[in-house]
Amino acid sequence: MQFERIRRILALGLVLVLALSTFGLGGCTQDTDDGADDGATGTTETIKIGVHTSLTGGLADYGFAASEALKIAAEDFTGFEVDGTTYEIELVIKDDKGEPAEAPIVAQQLVDEGVVAVIGTLTSGAANAALPIYQTAGIPMISGSATRPDLTELGFENFFRTCLRDDLQGAAIGEWALELEAAKVVVMDDRGDYAVALGNEVQATVEAGGAEVLRQEGQEGDQDFSAQVANIMGFDPDVVIFTGYHREAGLLFKQLREAGSDAQFMGGDGIKSNEIAQGAGGAANVEGAFCTFGGFAQEGMPGYADFAAKFLEVTGVEAGPYAENNYDALGAVVEAIKASGSTVGADIIEALHDVTYEGVQGTLQFDENGDVTVPGGGGTDLIPRFEFKGEAWEFLG
Amino acid sequence: MAEMTARVSGFFGRMPRWVYVVIALALAIAFPLLEQFGLMQTLWLRLGTRVLVYVLLAVGLNLVLGETGLLHLGYVAFFAVGAYTTAILSSPRFGIQWNFWVIVALAMGLSMLFGFLIAVPTLRLRGDYLAIVTLAFGEITRMTLNNWETLTNGPGGIPGIYPPNIFGWTVDSPLEFFYVLLVAVVIVIYLLGNVKDSRIGRAWNALREDEIAAHHSGVRPMRAKMLAVVMSSGIAGLAGAIFAYYQQFINPTYFLFMQSTIVVCMVVLGGMGSIPGAVLGAVVLDATPEVIRQAFTTWLPGAFGRDFLPGVQSALQTDFDRYRMAIFGLVIVLMVIFRPEGLLPNKLWKREVHEEDPRELEKTHQHLFDFEEGKQDLEV
Amino acid sequence: MSPEHIFSLTISGITVGMIYALIALGYTMVYGVLQLINFAHGEVFTVGGYIAASTLIWAGVDGTTPLAVKIGYFGLALLVSLVLTAALGWLIERLAYRPLRQQSRIIALLAAIGTSIFLQNMLVIVFGPQPIIMPTAIVPTGFVEVFGARIRVLQVIIIVVSLVLMALLTWIVKGTRMGKAMRATSQDREAAEMMGIETNLTISFTFVMGSSLAAIGGFLVAMYYGSLQFNTGFLYGLKAFTAAVLGGIGNIPGAVVGSLILGLAENWGVGLTLELLAWLFVLGVLVGLYFQLVRAPRRRVAHIAEEFRTPEYESRVRNVYLFAPVLAVKTLFSERTDALVYVSAQHAVRLMLGNAILAAVAIAFFMAGDIQFSSKWQHVISFVVLMAILMFRPSGILGENIVEKV
């Protein structure tokens, strides 16, 4: 009898919840605004900029840096004037947990909010999942950290990025290894989206340069690399390149040093975190390791020192990787709105292709695919290099 | 107040089953129209579409876990097979675009084939071994999809899946996908409802309760179990195929072990062996977290001012997902201990799990008595 | 393929195998007494490592700490971890599994999975998603060089500790009153109760023992690798379960043998060239042929009841095995057959198929020659081993040590 009653109450409750939520949902949709009235003078308008990032999940650190950098940027740029209209920027920050399955939901939410442009996504997988929705809605999406090469080649004209592509970084790592006159090179990835794409590029470059390559793989989240270490020791390489993230890199480098390897360790921007020393069981195991970065050299940037100081002041922590790329993404959007005098997505997209923007990273432009370029172009020499010395990564050039 | 509640819920309790079915169907059909008339954000339509995918999965898994009593922990692998079939045959990856019906048939067929292949050797084993084998199969599938770069593009996934063309109708908005999925769900539930009440459905239930007794009553355990596994694999394949079309992009991270456990949780919460239960479980578990998040980050602050419970808001921003999974785990444990028959129980299963409860025993006796007297069908 | 390479693969395989064994023993003991796959065991292992590491972090051990103090802290961390983890194991049994004793296995297994998910996410909530770093000062760093490959002192410690614990466990199960109670409970719980055995206490004791072993395993892993992550236990748990099934679940020596085989398979599988792996399969074929041609017929013949034992009948049974491709298949398809011969024919066909598959793999590997499995298939190897063993010999290599109830 008792269960029967519970069932009835549940049935009733369910109907109530459905009814309430239907009306509740209806109530909260009226406050979207539909972009700008062109040509109005002396008015103030609020434009919403979406931030599609990952505040939880494995890449939460990057997401934190991105969202904080954007908050700073919004404060810096808000109140800009075009044709007498003052625009106030309002950020709408949403979290996709780094899961591509969540990305379409987040994208839809931002579209529903009526944003004029989106800064994000953090990862390339989420970008793939979210781009169709932004494209249908005609909203530009500018990522500061989605580095997967083929993203700009899929035909999405609303996609732009302010970071350099993985194939450029991969080629740079490969060239660096060849500069070290390495005859035998190990390339290892963690089977993740980012690491595999980068690793393939590195391998292609190194093989084209005539060095012998042993490809190894671990899995993200692995603890034990003993089989790979034994294989690497049997190959006796001059250089070991790990293209994944710093946790696995630390474990791998530690296990390699303990097995007696004296190879030069290298990696991409995934390992450019000072925490690598802890994971490697002490800084000694990563001393002298090299890594690159997928953005421009911060040390060569005209505005980076000011930006980093401000970031530290506002958040209390050092600016994480790709913070300045996100800052510049918002800057480029503002520049495009100024250039086109419109807050309609299609106009912003068109303007972004022509815009020349002076940002934290220097003078930036976008090519026809939406990739970032610098005036005069540039190749692998754009990629900055770092060496691990003492307790931290140090800029080489 | 108590009396009124009792009266109202009594009213709902007395309703025949078809009333609930009609109400649920009407709500489901009306739901996307809210978005059409601007009463609801598209977000909720998208969420509703995802819920329907989970409904398909939960109903399919219910066939194995609920009806037949086999624990299947690699269910998402068949979902993946269906999704990748679509992605490979209808995307710029190999530049081909096959017909929607051919792809759906292939996706279901391939999933069923894989289901058959793992069922043949493992169904002889004890039920708990089956759980581990299916778990291993799920992981093998995911890692193979991740490693087989020439076919699946590895971890990069397959972007740009073409929208399906169903008899000249190009399905490419959330609204259209919602109705396509709704049709699929209704067909699957209708068919499963019939199968459930047929000879084979009874055979599954008999196997779940006592395999030896069922065997001696003329049920062929291998055949019946095989049928359940193969059918449910096919449903997962169907769900995967439509999901890939809808998502337009898939990569191996969609098919983690966690997804399988979420579907298991849906079936357990709703009630094992109960189709309405599986539907309810999917709706509650997939929609509730998003509703809670929206409530605390948008609606309540909107109604009571921005600084409404800021602690809860920031916790939802950063830790929500972890709490969500921890709560899922806890829900499974608490449900199997305190209410193993689920929220919307199947009567037979409920009796089975409360065998020692005298009230339930009495009901069973009464039921059998009524049946012998010709007063009632032996429907369960 | 140098001998040093093979040797170092072997050493690391054994080390990894020993860690699996410490976890696998917990699975196998619980399965022995309850016929329950304690899915949460992998998480118990992680919790053990986390507790030990956080004790050491709390104590503030670093390079300057004197050796005696270090050893003291080391013991303290081990003790705290043992006590708390054992308590956790006891709690899990008491709260999640005991109310479900009367229910079907699938229900209990669901509870176990729920517990596992809950524990894993609680670890993230309490400690955060980033890995916990073991203070490195506590770890002995020495090594010896053998055949050009380094063997670390810690590896030796892991192997020795594991062996000692296994010997201790075997003694407890075989030589103490409690062990006797465990064995009785695993055979028939109700009968054991009637004989005056406190089965609830025995089951709790089993969980406490299993969890303590897992805690030591977690501590050793945290020391060996220097860090642990919240989800480390999931994969280790799965591998250890594979190892337990491989050796024969419920069987203590089986868990150790299975773990070693799995550890070696994982390391050799992605480290050796296919030609070398092929020799392993040749060895497998030889063992398989021994079973098919010598061992199995002998055991079948011994099964013949005395009153039917005639030389003709014996040779009929034996010939089914010796000429399996013809006779066994013929028997299976003939209308009227003798039950024993029929069963033998089924068995013979299974053995034959197994041998044929092994031989086919060996030949394929020989033809592939110098190629090596990419290390990206490392985890797939152990999952394939798990599926294969469950398909062909679900009772494991050494057989199950429990009375099988349907």
PDB file of C-alpha atoms in Angstrom, chain A residues 5-6 19 24 27 36 43 45-46 67 88 103 123 145 215 250 296 340 354 375 378 388 394:
ATOM      1  CA  ARG A   5       0.937   5.902  -2.402  1.00  0.00           C
ATOM      2  CA  ILE A   6       4.488   6.971  -3.104  1.00  0.00           C
ATOM      3  CA  ALA A  19       3.848  22.242 -15.801  1.00  0.00           C
ATOM      4  CA  GLY A  24       9.031  28.900 -15.795  1.00  0.00           C
ATOM      5  CA  GLY A  27       9.151  33.434 -18.415  1.00  0.00           C
ATOM      6  CA  ALA A  36      22.051  47.241 -32.881  1.00  0.00           C
ATOM      7  CA  THR A  43      23.034  56.392 -27.367  1.00  0.00           C
ATOM      8  CA  GLU A  45      24.084  50.082 -26.060  1.00  0.00           C
ATOM      9  CA  THR A  46      25.016  46.896 -24.302  1.00  0.00           C
ATOM     10  CA  SER A  67      37.944  33.691 -18.563  1.00  0.00           C
ATOM     11  CA  GLU A  88      29.076  48.538 -23.156  1.00  0.00           C
ATOM     12  CA  ALA A 103      29.615  21.969 -26.277  1.00  0.00           C
ATOM     13  CA  THR A 123      39.625  22.833 -26.990  1.00  0.00           C
ATOM     14  CA  SER A 145      43.573  28.143 -27.884  1.00  0.00           C
ATOM     15  CA  ARG A 215      56.979   6.351 -32.317  1.00  0.00           C
ATOM     16  CA  GLY A 250      56.622  14.265 -15.710  1.00  0.00           C
ATOM     17  CA  PHE A 296      53.756  34.069 -30.131  1.00  0.00           C
ATOM     18  CA  SER A 340      32.125  47.682 -39.723  1.00  0.00           C
ATOM     19  CA  ASP A 354      40.224  42.716 -43.118  1.00  0.00           C
ATOM     20  CA  PRO A 375      52.268  41.391 -41.289  1.00  0.00           C
ATOM     21  CA  GLY A 378      56.309  34.091 -40.828  1.00  0.00           C
ATOM     22  CA  PHE A 388      63.619  24.187 -17.907  1.00  0.00           C
ATOM     23  CA  GLU A 394      62.969  30.015 -19.095  1.00  0.00           C
TER      24      GLU A 394
END
